[in-house]
Each structure stands twice: as structure tokens, then as C-alpha cells.
Short mmCIF file of C-alpha atoms in Angstrom, two decimals:
data_model
loop_
_atom_site.label_atom_id
_atom_site.label_comp_id
_atom_site.label_asym_id
_atom_site.label_seq_id
_atom_site.Cartn_x
_atom_site.Cartn_y
_atom_site.Cartn_z
CA HIS H 127 0.01 -0.11 -0.17
CA LYS H 128 2.12 3.05 -1.35
CA LEU H 129 0.85 6.95 -2.19
CA TRP H 130 3.38 6.87 -4.97
CA GLY H 131 5.04 4.54 -7.67
CA GLY H 132 2.79 4.89 -11.11
CA ARG H 133 4.67 6.03 -13.13
CA PHE H 134 8.24 3.55 -11.75
CA ALA H 135 8.50 -0.40 -14.10
CA GLY H 136 9.23 -1.65 -10.87
CA GLY H 137 9.17 -1.72 -7.56
CA PRO H 138 12.19 -0.08 -4.53
CA SER H 139 15.21 -1.59 -3.54
CA PRO H 140 15.09 -2.56 0.30
CA LEU H 141 17.97 -0.10 0.59
CA LEU H 142 16.51 2.35 -0.29
CA GLU H 143 13.16 1.09 1.26
CA ALA H 144 15.36 0.65 4.44
CA ILE H 145 16.70 3.84 4.74
CA ASN H 146 13.01 6.11 3.09
CA ARG H 147 10.81 4.64 5.53
CA SER H 148 10.32 6.75 8.35
CA ILE H 149 6.98 5.18 9.90
CA GLY H 150 8.96 4.68 13.14
CA VAL H 151 9.77 8.30 13.66
CA ASP H 152 6.75 9.84 12.68
CA PHE H 153 4.16 7.38 14.12
CA ARG H 154 3.98 8.60 17.22
CA LEU H 155 2.25 12.05 14.80
CA TRP H 156 -1.15 9.93 13.94
CA PRO H 157 -2.92 12.02 16.33
CA HIS H 158 -2.29 15.15 14.89
CA ASP H 159 -1.81 13.42 11.28
CA VAL H 160 -6.03 12.37 12.19
CA ARG H 161 -6.90 15.84 12.96
CA LEU H 162 -5.94 17.49 9.79
CA SER H 163 -7.04 14.80 8.04
CA LYS H 164 -10.68 15.00 9.14
CA ALA H 165 -9.99 18.94 9.01
CA TRP H 166 -9.13 18.27 5.20
CA ALA H 167 -12.07 16.71 4.33
CA VAL H 168 -14.36 19.01 5.54
CA ALA H 169 -12.74 21.25 3.29
CA LEU H 170 -13.25 19.66 0.70
CA TRP H 171 -16.81 19.39 0.58
CA HIS H 172 -16.89 23.20 1.11
CA ALA H 173 -15.11 23.30 -1.82
CA GLY H 174 -17.15 21.68 -3.59
CA VAL H 175 -14.98 18.64 -4.36
CA LEU H 176 -16.37 15.92 -1.70
CA SER H 177 -20.68 15.14 -1.35
CA LEU H 178 -21.88 15.98 2.11
CA GLU H 179 -22.20 12.13 2.07
CA GLU H 180 -18.53 11.59 1.64
CA SER H 181 -17.11 13.94 4.15
CA ARG H 182 -18.46 12.38 6.72
CA GLU H 183 -17.74 9.27 5.90
CA LEU H 184 -14.92 10.03 5.62
CA GLU H 185 -14.51 11.25 9.28
CA ARG H 186 -17.05 8.45 11.02
CA GLY H 187 -13.74 5.92 8.96
CA LEU H 188 -10.81 8.56 10.32
CA ASP H 189 -12.35 8.10 14.08
CA VAL H 190 -12.47 4.57 13.29
CA VAL H 191 -8.56 4.74 12.29
CA ALA H 192 -7.93 6.50 15.22
CA GLU H 193 -9.23 4.29 17.68
CA ARG H 194 -7.42 1.23 16.40
CA ILE H 195 -4.35 2.68 16.85
CA ALA H 196 -5.20 4.63 19.70
CA ALA H 197 -6.05 0.17 21.29
CA GLY H 198 -2.55 -0.44 19.77
CA GLU H 199 -3.04 -1.09 15.83
CA GLN H 200 0.87 -0.78 14.72
CA PRO H 201 2.20 -0.63 11.11
CA THR H 202 2.91 -3.70 8.92
CA ALA H 203 6.13 -3.56 6.61
CA SER H 204 4.35 -2.00 3.96
CA ASP H 205 3.85 1.63 5.48
CA GLU H 206 6.07 3.97 5.24
CA ASP H 207 5.51 7.12 7.32
CA VAL H 208 2.64 7.61 9.01
CA HIS H 209 0.37 8.85 6.51
CA THR H 210 0.51 5.58 4.34
CA LEU H 211 -0.20 3.86 7.38
CA ILE H 212 -3.17 6.19 8.11
CA ASP H 213 -4.22 6.42 4.20
CA ARG H 214 -4.01 2.04 4.19
CA LEU H 215 -6.18 1.80 7.55
CA LEU H 216 -9.69 3.91 6.47
CA HIS H 217 -8.66 2.28 3.46
CA ASP H 218 -9.59 -0.92 5.29
CA ALA H 219 -12.72 1.07 7.31
CA VAL H 220 -14.48 3.28 4.56
CA GLY H 221 -13.20 1.56 1.39
CA SER H 222 -12.66 3.31 -1.91
CA VAL H 223 -14.14 6.91 -0.91
CA ALA H 224 -10.79 7.42 1.25
CA SER H 225 -9.03 7.87 -2.54
CA LYS H 226 -10.73 10.55 -2.35
CA LEU H 227 -9.45 12.44 0.50
CA HIS H 228 -5.74 12.53 -0.01
CA THR H 229 -6.99 15.20 -3.26
CA GLY H 230 -5.52 17.75 -3.98
CA ARG H 231 -2.96 17.29 -0.50
CA SER H 232 0.79 16.41 -0.55
CA ARG H 233 2.32 14.96 2.07
CA ASN H 234 4.79 17.69 1.99
CA ASP H 235 2.22 19.59 3.59
CA GLN H 236 0.54 17.42 5.47
CA VAL H 237 4.09 16.37 7.43
CA ALA H 238 4.23 19.81 8.09
CA THR H 239 1.88 20.33 9.74
CA ALA H 240 1.41 17.57 12.02
CA THR H 241 4.95 18.26 12.48
CA ARG H 242 3.42 22.24 13.57
CA LEU H 243 0.84 20.58 15.94
CA TRP H 244 2.63 18.26 16.95
CA THR H 245 4.71 20.93 18.00
CA ILE H 246 2.70 22.87 20.26
CA ASP H 247 1.42 20.88 21.93
CA ALA H 248 5.10 19.46 23.16
CA CYS H 249 5.57 23.28 24.30
CA GLN H 250 2.94 23.30 26.19
CA ARG H 251 3.49 19.86 27.88
CA ILE H 252 7.77 21.16 28.33
CA ASP H 253 6.12 24.79 30.15
CA ALA H 254 4.15 23.00 32.80
CA ALA H 255 6.83 20.48 33.57
CA ALA H 256 9.05 23.85 33.17
CA ARG H 257 5.65 25.65 35.40
CA GLU H 258 6.76 22.89 38.35
CA LEU H 259 10.26 23.19 39.00
CA GLN H 260 9.96 27.01 39.47
CA GLN H 261 6.92 25.39 41.57
CA VAL H 262 9.81 24.04 43.83
CA LEU H 263 12.68 27.10 43.36
CA LEU H 264 10.02 29.04 45.16
CA ALA H 265 9.22 26.67 47.41
CA ARG H 266 12.26 26.28 49.14
CA ALA H 267 13.28 30.03 48.25
CA GLU H 268 10.50 31.10 50.74
CA SER H 269 12.15 28.32 53.43
CA LEU H 270 15.29 30.07 52.88
CA GLN H 271 14.60 33.38 53.09
CA ASP H 272 16.88 34.09 56.26
CA ALA H 273 19.84 31.53 55.95
CA LEU H 274 23.39 32.67 54.60
CA MET H 275 25.26 31.45 52.37
CA PRO H 276 28.76 32.41 50.52
CA ALA H 277 28.13 33.52 46.87
CA TYR H 278 30.63 32.79 44.41
CA THR H 279 32.85 35.04 40.89
CA HIS H 280 35.43 32.13 39.02
CA LEU H 281 34.54 29.36 41.58
CA GLN H 282 35.65 31.78 44.55
CA ARG H 283 34.07 33.20 46.86
CA ALA H 284 32.97 37.06 46.35
CA GLN H 285 29.50 37.71 48.99
CA PRO H 286 27.56 36.90 51.39
CA VAL H 287 23.92 36.53 49.39
CA SER H 288 20.59 34.70 51.74
CA ALA H 289 20.23 31.44 50.30
CA SER H 290 16.69 32.28 48.89
CA HIS H 291 18.39 34.73 46.32
CA TRP H 292 20.74 32.28 45.12
CA LEU H 293 18.40 30.33 43.83
CA LEU H 294 16.02 32.93 42.65
CA SER H 295 19.23 32.92 40.36
CA HIS H 296 18.03 29.98 38.65
CA PHE H 297 14.13 30.32 38.87
CA TRP H 298 13.99 33.34 35.84
CA PRO H 299 16.63 31.57 33.45
CA LEU H 300 13.45 28.88 33.45
CA GLU H 301 11.35 32.10 33.70
CA ARG H 302 12.86 33.70 29.59
CA ASP H 303 12.70 30.09 28.89
CA ARG H 304 9.19 29.74 29.73
CA ARG H 305 8.44 32.71 27.27
CA ARG H 306 11.05 31.35 24.62
CA LEU H 307 8.80 28.39 24.76
CA ALA H 308 5.62 30.50 24.63
CA ALA H 309 7.60 32.43 21.15
CA ALA H 310 8.96 29.35 19.24
CA ALA H 311 4.85 27.58 19.37
CA HIS H 312 3.81 31.10 18.44
CA GLY H 313 5.57 30.77 15.67
CA ALA H 314 4.63 27.06 15.04
CA SER H 315 0.98 28.18 15.06
CA GLU H 316 0.97 29.12 10.79
CA LEU H 317 -1.08 26.72 9.11
CA PRO H 318 1.22 25.42 6.16
CA LEU H 319 -1.99 23.19 4.95
CA GLY H 320 -3.39 23.85 1.63
CA ALA H 321 -0.01 24.61 0.55
CA GLY H 322 0.24 20.78 -1.52
CA ALA H 323 2.75 19.61 -2.01
CA ILE H 324 4.92 23.10 -3.54
CA ALA H 325 2.50 25.49 -5.50
CA GLY H 326 -0.87 25.08 -3.43
CA SER H 327 -3.69 23.47 -3.83
CA ALA H 328 -5.80 23.43 -7.22
CA PHE H 329 -9.30 23.31 -5.19
CA PRO H 330 -10.93 26.37 -3.82
CA VAL H 331 -10.17 24.95 -0.68
CA SER H 332 -10.66 27.08 2.41
CA ARG H 333 -7.37 27.23 4.13
CA VAL H 334 -9.38 30.39 6.58
CA LEU H 335 -11.95 27.13 7.25
CA LEU H 336 -8.42 25.07 7.93
CA LYS H 337 -7.26 27.07 10.49
CA GLU H 338 -9.57 28.02 12.76
CA SER H 339 -10.90 24.05 12.40
CA LEU H 340 -7.60 23.05 13.57
CA GLY H 341 -6.66 26.47 15.76
CA PHE H 342 -4.53 27.71 14.47
CA GLN H 343 -3.37 32.07 14.15
CA ALA H 344 -1.84 32.16 11.32
CA VAL H 345 -2.69 30.87 7.55
CA ALA H 346 1.01 30.67 5.38
CA ARG H 347 0.95 33.20 2.99
CA ASN H 348 4.03 31.07 0.47
CA SER H 349 3.07 27.52 -0.59
CA ILE H 350 7.18 27.03 -2.14
CA ASP H 351 8.27 28.24 1.94
CA ALA H 352 5.22 26.93 2.99
CA VAL H 353 6.30 22.66 2.30
CA GLY H 354 10.17 23.27 3.65
CA ASP H 355 9.95 25.91 6.45
CA ARG H 356 11.61 24.18 9.70
CA ASP H 357 12.28 27.76 11.72
CA PHE H 358 9.90 26.32 14.09
CA VAL H 359 11.79 23.07 14.79
CA ALA H 360 14.74 25.46 15.20
CA GLU H 361 13.01 27.28 17.07
CA ALA H 362 11.69 24.98 19.45
CA LEU H 363 15.10 23.21 19.55
CA PHE H 364 16.76 26.41 20.73
CA ALA H 365 14.52 27.54 22.99
CA ILE H 366 14.73 23.24 24.60
CA ALA H 367 18.65 23.86 24.26
CA MET H 368 19.04 26.46 26.54
CA MET H 369 17.41 25.20 29.53
CA GLY H 370 19.32 22.25 29.45
CA THR H 371 22.04 24.89 30.15
CA HIS H 372 20.10 26.27 32.53
CA LEU H 373 19.15 22.80 33.87
CA SER H 374 22.62 22.36 33.72
CA ARG H 375 24.27 24.61 35.42
CA LEU H 376 21.67 24.14 38.31
CA ALA H 377 22.72 21.00 38.47
CA GLU H 378 26.38 22.10 38.85
CA ASP H 379 25.54 24.26 41.42
CA LEU H 380 24.06 21.67 43.20
CA ILE H 381 26.47 18.96 42.53
CA LEU H 382 29.39 21.13 43.95
CA PHE H 383 27.39 22.68 47.07
CA GLY H 384 26.31 18.29 47.42
CA SER H 385 30.06 17.89 47.23
CA SER H 386 31.81 16.79 51.13
CA GLU H 387 33.79 19.72 50.72
CA PHE H 388 31.48 22.27 50.33
CA GLY H 389 28.68 20.63 52.86
CA PHE H 390 26.23 22.81 52.11
CA VAL H 391 23.40 20.26 50.53
CA ARG H 392 22.43 16.83 51.56
CA PHE H 393 21.27 14.45 48.69
CA GLY H 394 17.63 12.31 49.52
CA ASP H 395 17.29 8.36 48.63
CA GLY H 396 15.15 8.91 45.60
CA PHE H 397 17.21 10.94 43.00
CA SER H 398 19.84 9.64 44.25
CA THR H 399 22.26 6.16 43.45
CA GLY H 400 25.32 4.71 45.51
CA SER H 401 28.10 2.12 44.19
CA SER H 402 28.72 -1.69 43.34
CA MET H 403 32.46 -1.05 45.06
CA MET H 404 32.53 1.73 47.94
CA PRO H 405 29.38 1.36 50.25
CA GLN H 406 29.84 4.69 51.28
CA LYS H 407 28.55 6.89 48.89
CA ARG H 408 25.52 8.67 47.42
CA ASN H 409 26.30 9.82 43.45
CA PRO H 410 23.29 13.06 42.27
CA ASP H 411 23.05 10.57 39.07
CA ALA H 412 20.06 12.63 38.07
CA LEU H 413 21.65 15.60 38.51
CA GLU H 414 24.07 14.27 36.48
CA LEU H 415 22.53 12.99 33.62
CA ALA H 416 20.54 16.41 33.53
CA ARG H 417 24.52 18.43 33.27
CA GLY H 418 25.57 15.77 30.21
CA SER H 419 21.56 15.60 28.36
CA ALA H 420 22.45 19.66 27.74
CA ALA H 421 25.36 19.00 24.59
CA ARG H 422 22.86 16.11 23.97
CA LEU H 423 20.36 19.48 23.54
CA LEU H 424 22.75 21.19 22.06
CA GLY H 425 23.58 18.42 19.48
CA ASP H 426 20.12 17.92 18.35
CA LEU H 427 19.59 22.12 17.45
CA VAL H 428 23.59 22.06 15.71
CA SER H 429 21.87 18.98 13.17
CA MET H 430 18.78 20.35 12.65
CA LEU H 431 20.67 24.21 11.71
CA GLY H 432 23.27 22.07 9.89
CA ALA H 433 20.63 20.04 7.56
CA LEU H 434 18.50 23.68 6.84
CA LYS H 435 21.73 25.14 6.12
CA GLY H 436 22.01 23.79 2.59
CA LEU H 437 18.93 23.33 1.43
CA PRO H 438 17.02 25.09 -1.65
CA THR H 439 13.99 25.86 -1.10
CA GLY H 440 10.59 23.87 -1.33
CA TYR H 441 10.31 20.72 0.87
CA ASN H 442 13.91 17.94 -0.01
CA LYS H 443 14.49 14.16 2.11
CA ASP H 444 15.99 15.90 4.30
CA LEU H 445 14.05 17.39 5.92
CA GLN H 446 12.40 13.87 6.77
CA ASP H 447 15.63 14.44 10.08
CA ASP H 448 13.26 16.95 11.50
CA LYS H 449 11.73 14.92 13.53
CA ARG H 450 14.68 12.73 14.63
CA ALA H 451 15.94 15.63 16.60
CA LEU H 452 12.90 17.66 17.65
CA PHE H 453 11.48 14.42 19.63
CA ASP H 454 14.57 13.25 21.33
CA ALA H 455 14.95 17.24 22.72
CA VAL H 456 11.65 17.01 23.87
CA ASP H 457 12.03 13.73 25.17
CA THR H 458 15.30 14.40 27.26
CA ILE H 459 13.86 17.82 28.77
CA LEU H 460 10.83 16.15 29.63
CA LEU H 461 12.51 13.13 31.75
CA VAL H 462 15.43 15.75 33.16
CA LEU H 463 12.75 18.75 34.35
CA PRO H 464 11.17 16.10 36.83
CA ALA H 465 14.12 14.55 37.73
CA VAL H 466 15.50 17.42 38.54
CA ALA H 467 13.04 18.94 40.34
CA GLY H 468 12.46 15.72 42.51
CA THR H 469 16.27 15.71 43.29
CA LEU H 470 15.83 19.30 43.91
CA ASP H 471 12.56 19.55 46.15
CA GLU H 472 13.92 16.29 48.87
CA LEU H 473 17.74 18.34 49.70
CA THR H 474 18.32 18.99 53.23
CA PHE H 475 19.82 22.15 53.34
CA GLU H 476 23.68 22.74 55.76
CA THR H 477 22.12 25.80 56.79
CA ALA H 478 24.94 25.52 59.61
CA ARG H 479 28.02 24.85 56.81
CA MET H 480 26.56 27.41 54.78
CA GLN H 481 27.16 29.66 57.24
CA ALA H 482 30.39 28.54 58.25
CA ALA H 483 31.58 29.08 54.61
CA LEU H 484 31.49 32.90 55.50
CA SER H 485 34.80 34.39 55.64
CA SER H 486 35.25 37.81 56.79
CA THR H 487 37.42 38.57 53.59
CA MET H 488 33.42 38.71 52.12
CA MET H 489 32.75 41.64 53.54
CA ALA H 490 36.62 43.38 52.66
CA THR H 491 34.46 44.99 49.34
CA ASP H 492 31.18 45.85 52.85
CA LEU H 493 34.61 47.62 54.38
CA ALA H 494 35.19 50.15 51.20
CA ASP H 495 31.69 51.03 51.01
CA TYR H 496 31.36 51.84 55.10
CA LEU H 497 34.62 54.79 53.52
CA VAL H 498 32.88 55.76 50.90
CA ARG H 499 30.39 56.34 53.65
CA LYS H 500 32.45 58.50 56.16
CA GLY H 501 33.44 60.84 52.80
CA ALA H 502 36.64 58.90 51.09
CA THR H 503 36.13 57.80 47.59
CA PHE H 504 35.63 54.50 46.14
CA ARG H 505 39.49 54.21 44.74
CA GLU H 506 40.89 54.59 48.64
CA SER H 507 38.32 53.01 50.28
CA HIS H 508 39.45 49.75 48.31
CA GLY H 509 43.72 50.18 48.26
CA ALA H 510 43.05 50.81 52.11
CA VAL H 511 41.18 47.67 52.27
CA GLY H 512 43.34 45.37 50.47
CA ALA H 513 45.78 46.64 52.72
CA LEU H 514 44.15 45.58 55.29
CA VAL H 515 43.15 42.05 53.47
CA ARG H 516 47.22 41.79 52.79
CA GLN H 517 47.58 41.51 56.57
CA ALA H 518 44.93 39.96 57.84
CA GLU H 519 46.26 36.50 54.80
CA VAL H 520 50.13 37.51 56.02
CA GLN H 521 48.82 36.43 59.76
CA GLY H 522 46.09 34.09 59.43
CA VAL H 523 44.01 35.61 60.52
CA GLU H 524 40.83 36.67 59.93
CA LEU H 525 39.84 40.54 58.94
CA TYR H 526 37.48 40.93 62.70
CA GLU H 527 40.53 39.50 64.50
CA LEU H 528 43.00 42.33 63.07
CA PRO H 529 43.89 45.01 65.93
CA TYR H 530 41.63 48.39 65.95
CA ASP H 531 44.75 50.24 64.90
CA ALA H 532 45.63 48.00 61.44
CA PHE H 533 42.44 49.50 60.27
CA ARG H 534 43.49 53.34 61.93
CA ALA H 535 47.25 52.86 60.10
CA ALA H 536 44.95 51.89 57.02
CA HIS H 537 42.47 55.08 56.72
CA ALA H 538 41.69 57.45 59.10
CA LEU H 539 38.63 57.50 58.70
CA PHE H 540 37.69 53.77 60.67
CA ALA H 541 35.61 54.04 63.44
CA GLU H 542 35.14 51.86 66.13
CA ASP H 543 32.45 50.83 65.04
CA VAL H 544 34.02 49.53 61.64
CA PHE H 545 33.64 45.99 63.02
CA ASP H 546 29.58 46.25 62.41
CA ALA H 547 29.98 45.93 59.28
CA LEU H 548 31.81 42.55 58.66
CA SER H 549 29.05 41.27 59.78
CA PRO H 550 27.83 38.92 57.27
CA ARG H 551 23.79 39.39 58.22
CA SER H 552 24.36 43.59 58.00
CA SER H 553 26.45 42.94 54.48
CA VAL H 554 23.00 41.20 53.14
CA ALA H 555 21.19 43.82 55.21
CA HIS H 556 22.52 46.95 52.70
CA ARG H 557 21.74 45.22 50.13
CA GLU H 558 18.33 46.89 48.81
CA ALA H 559 18.61 47.59 45.82
CA ILE H 560 15.72 45.89 43.30
CA GLY H 561 17.29 42.76 43.00
CA GLY H 562 19.36 42.33 45.86
CA THR H 563 19.79 39.90 48.09
CA GLY H 564 18.17 41.93 50.76
CA PRO H 565 15.60 40.70 53.16
CA THR H 566 13.20 43.23 52.25
CA ALA H 567 14.67 43.02 48.80
CA VAL H 568 14.85 38.78 48.15
CA ARG H 569 10.72 39.43 49.77
CA GLU H 570 10.18 41.51 47.06
CA GLN H 571 11.65 38.74 44.22
CA LEU H 572 9.43 36.30 45.80
CA GLU H 573 6.06 37.87 45.30
CA ALA H 574 7.12 38.92 41.98
CA ALA H 575 7.71 35.44 40.98
CA LEU H 576 5.08 34.16 42.44
CA LEU H 577 2.87 36.38 40.41
CA ALA H 578 4.34 35.11 37.52
CA ASP H 579 1.95 33.53 36.09
CA ALA H 580 2.29 30.69 32.96
CA PRO H 581 2.36 32.25 29.45
CA PRO H 582 0.01 30.40 27.74
CA ALA H 583 2.43 28.05 25.27
CA VAL H 584 0.66 29.91 22.52
CA SER H 585 -2.72 31.94 22.57
CA ARG H 586 -5.05 29.38 20.44
CA GLU H 587 -8.93 29.62 19.08
CA THR H 588 -10.92 27.10 20.77
CA PRO H 589 -10.77 24.61 17.27
CA VAL H 590 -13.96 23.73 16.05
CA HIS H 591 -14.44 20.03 14.24
CA GLY H 592 -16.12 17.77 11.93
CA ASN H 593 -20.27 17.94 12.23
CA GLU H 594 -20.05 21.10 13.90
CA LEU H 595 -17.87 22.98 11.34
CA ILE H 596 -19.52 22.08 8.66
CA ALA H 597 -22.82 22.86 10.20
CA ASN H 598 -21.09 26.05 10.96
CA VAL H 599 -20.85 26.68 7.51
CA VAL H 600 -24.81 25.54 6.02
CA ALA H 601 -25.78 28.22 8.35
CA ALA H 602 -23.88 30.89 7.27
#
């Protein structure tokens, strides 16, 4: 059962069939292919190609096809792709009228439409999973507002921050990722169906009717571009690869913080594994797999861009591989997101260890700020405090262990209240600018994060299907 072949005297080589057959990849498009085929049956009736009875019979047959596949119907060796499979099963269900369904359309605009529908749905599923991870981040951040920890630059201790502030630093990248997903879904919401193989349909099908039926936001304006455009796949892959990168950075932080050298967090049992040799080990495998998956997601994006860059306009068979990259990326991120959320949810934060890691040299900037408030320039303050840090290092003591005379020798504006500036909590309390780590700023940040509603993956009108759509058209 093939959708082509009349001009060939013989059958294709088994070797060609092996490389050409895509049913193993595109089978998962079947719900969307059935859906768009039902809409096409209505459009053909509206164009006068089918009778109302034929259109309804095709709709009924496509429902039967969907039921069979949902019940476990598997492809046969003759099913080249998902479109061939559905066509074969439709012939089984309704007989020869099934041969009329392909009138005026091509597998080119068919697969482009089904892939767009699948991508929109995938963006919504990823968005929901990302939001669940954000909810875990927010819950942990709310509980750790009073806990202090070092923040790092160049992996060196820099300044004290609220642990809540650190957690929220991973919330906002996910929020940007979700906006990118929304944009990718919006880009996918442009209807190719009706573009035919490349030149458009020869029958007066209403593409506006198809757009409304399938819930697209716009109709593709150029048939050549419509069948060859895979920008929406690349955009979705970029959004996913960027999200994978952000998850990898969160994973890396937690892996470091969970090491014996840091000891800021303790991993739970549900998302850790042990060693086959060393009984004492607790390994953060879920986080390491999240970190490794980011490279795979980047590979999917690069492979898609590499395939697109050399293609002439219109449809080319190279585009059959767009779904391998897209499906792999979506499957991967939908495994990684809940694994990271689960790991974070069961972490134990060792707040005493975090607090103990706050050395007085981390308040060096606060000492410089102290002098600025007294009237010194920041440049001279920076030099004076640097000299104090060097002196503490030479003597092997903390800054607050230096005698008051050492501070007065470094700069005349140091007074006896200088030691208050060496308090980590005082340091944090001074940083109340929007986006800072001060207690009020963090509470405001938490409130903003809690109010950040999930943007819909794409704003779509409620699609109208089948006989209801026919009734609407007849009434009009």
C-alpha cells in the first residue's frame, strides 16, 4: 500500500526502503495527522470536491482509524510513514472513498502541518514541567530567606547572599525559557495545509476554514515556503537547548554544593544512586544526567541547523530528519525537568555549614562601602581595604581579628563601629536595591516570582471540528 509509484516500472530497492521508511520516527504524529485529515475532508466538501455524505463518511472512518491505533494497531512492513499507515487503515474502514481524501494535498503540507501541531503541544507540555520545577524552587526559596551562604565569582568566595536569593537566580532563567517556548509555539502556529506539494492546491479549499478548524493563528502566505519552512523546529530546539543549559548550571551548582568539600546540601534517597564497590557513596546521578543531557540537546539543535543551511527552497527529503532531532529533544527535556525538580525537592540544606563558609574577607566590599559613606572615594577605600586583607592573610587571621589600630593605620576614617561592617548579616541587609539580596528585596522578588503567571505556550482559539464545523458553514 503506497501513496506513489504509478510512474515506476518496478519496486524500490529494499536498501532504499530501509533508509526511506520513517514510520519508526513519525508514528507519534498520528493523532495530529488524523485531526488534520478530518479538517481536510470538511474543506474538500466546502470546495465542492466531496459530497456532504462522503465528507462525513471520511470523518467516521478517521475516527475508526484513531480508535484502532489507540488500541495498539501497529504499522506493517508496507507502511512507509504515518500518512501511509493512516491511509491504509482508512481504506480498511470506509473503502474506496478513502482514495478521495488525498485530493489537492501532498504529504509535504501534511507532515508540515502535523509537525507544527505536535510542536505546539510539546511546547505546552514542557512549559508545564518547567513551571513545576519553578514551584519547587519557590517553595525552597521561601523557606530559606533567613539562611546565608557565600556567592561565588570565578568559583571564589565573593560576597554573602541569602540562600533564597541564590535559588531565585535559577528561577528567572527558567522564566525566560518559558517565554522562548511561548514564542516558538507561536511561530509554529502558521498553517501550511493547502500548500500542496509546492505550488498550492488546485482546488478552492478554504485555508481560513482549515486555520479555524485546527486552531492555528495564521495561514502561511507562500506555498513554497510553507512546505520547506522548519524555522519553528529550530526555534523550539533553541528554546529547549537553552533550558537544558540552565538546568545544567543548576545541576552543577548542586553537585558542587553536595560534595564533601562544600557540604551545603545533602542529597535524598529518591534521586541518588550508590556505588557497586564503595558502600558509603551517594551519587547525584539525576543531576549529572541533567548536566550531560544539555550537550545532547545542543547536538539536536546543531544537527537541525546543519541540515537546514544547505537546502534549496521547497521540500527536500532531508527534512524527514527534523523529527528525529525534535522528538529526541522533547523526550529528553521532559525526562530531565522532573528529575531535577525531584532532586531539589528532597534536598536537605545544611544552613549551619553554609553560614560557616562566610569568611570575614567576603565583607571587604562592605568595608570599602563603609569608608565611602564616611566621605572617602571608592578608589582610596579599595586600596585601604586591600591592604587590610593582605595583612590578615600574612598573619593568618580573620579581618575582625585585626586590632583596631590596624584599621586606623589603613585609613583615618575607620572608627570603632568598623567591626559592625564585618557582619555577614549586616552586609546582606545593606543590599536592598531591586534585585539585591537584602531581606526586603528578596521578599519582593519572591512575590514577583509567585505572581509570574504561566504564559500560555501559544494563544489559540478553540478549534471547531467535524460535523459541528459543517453545520456552522451550512448555517452561514
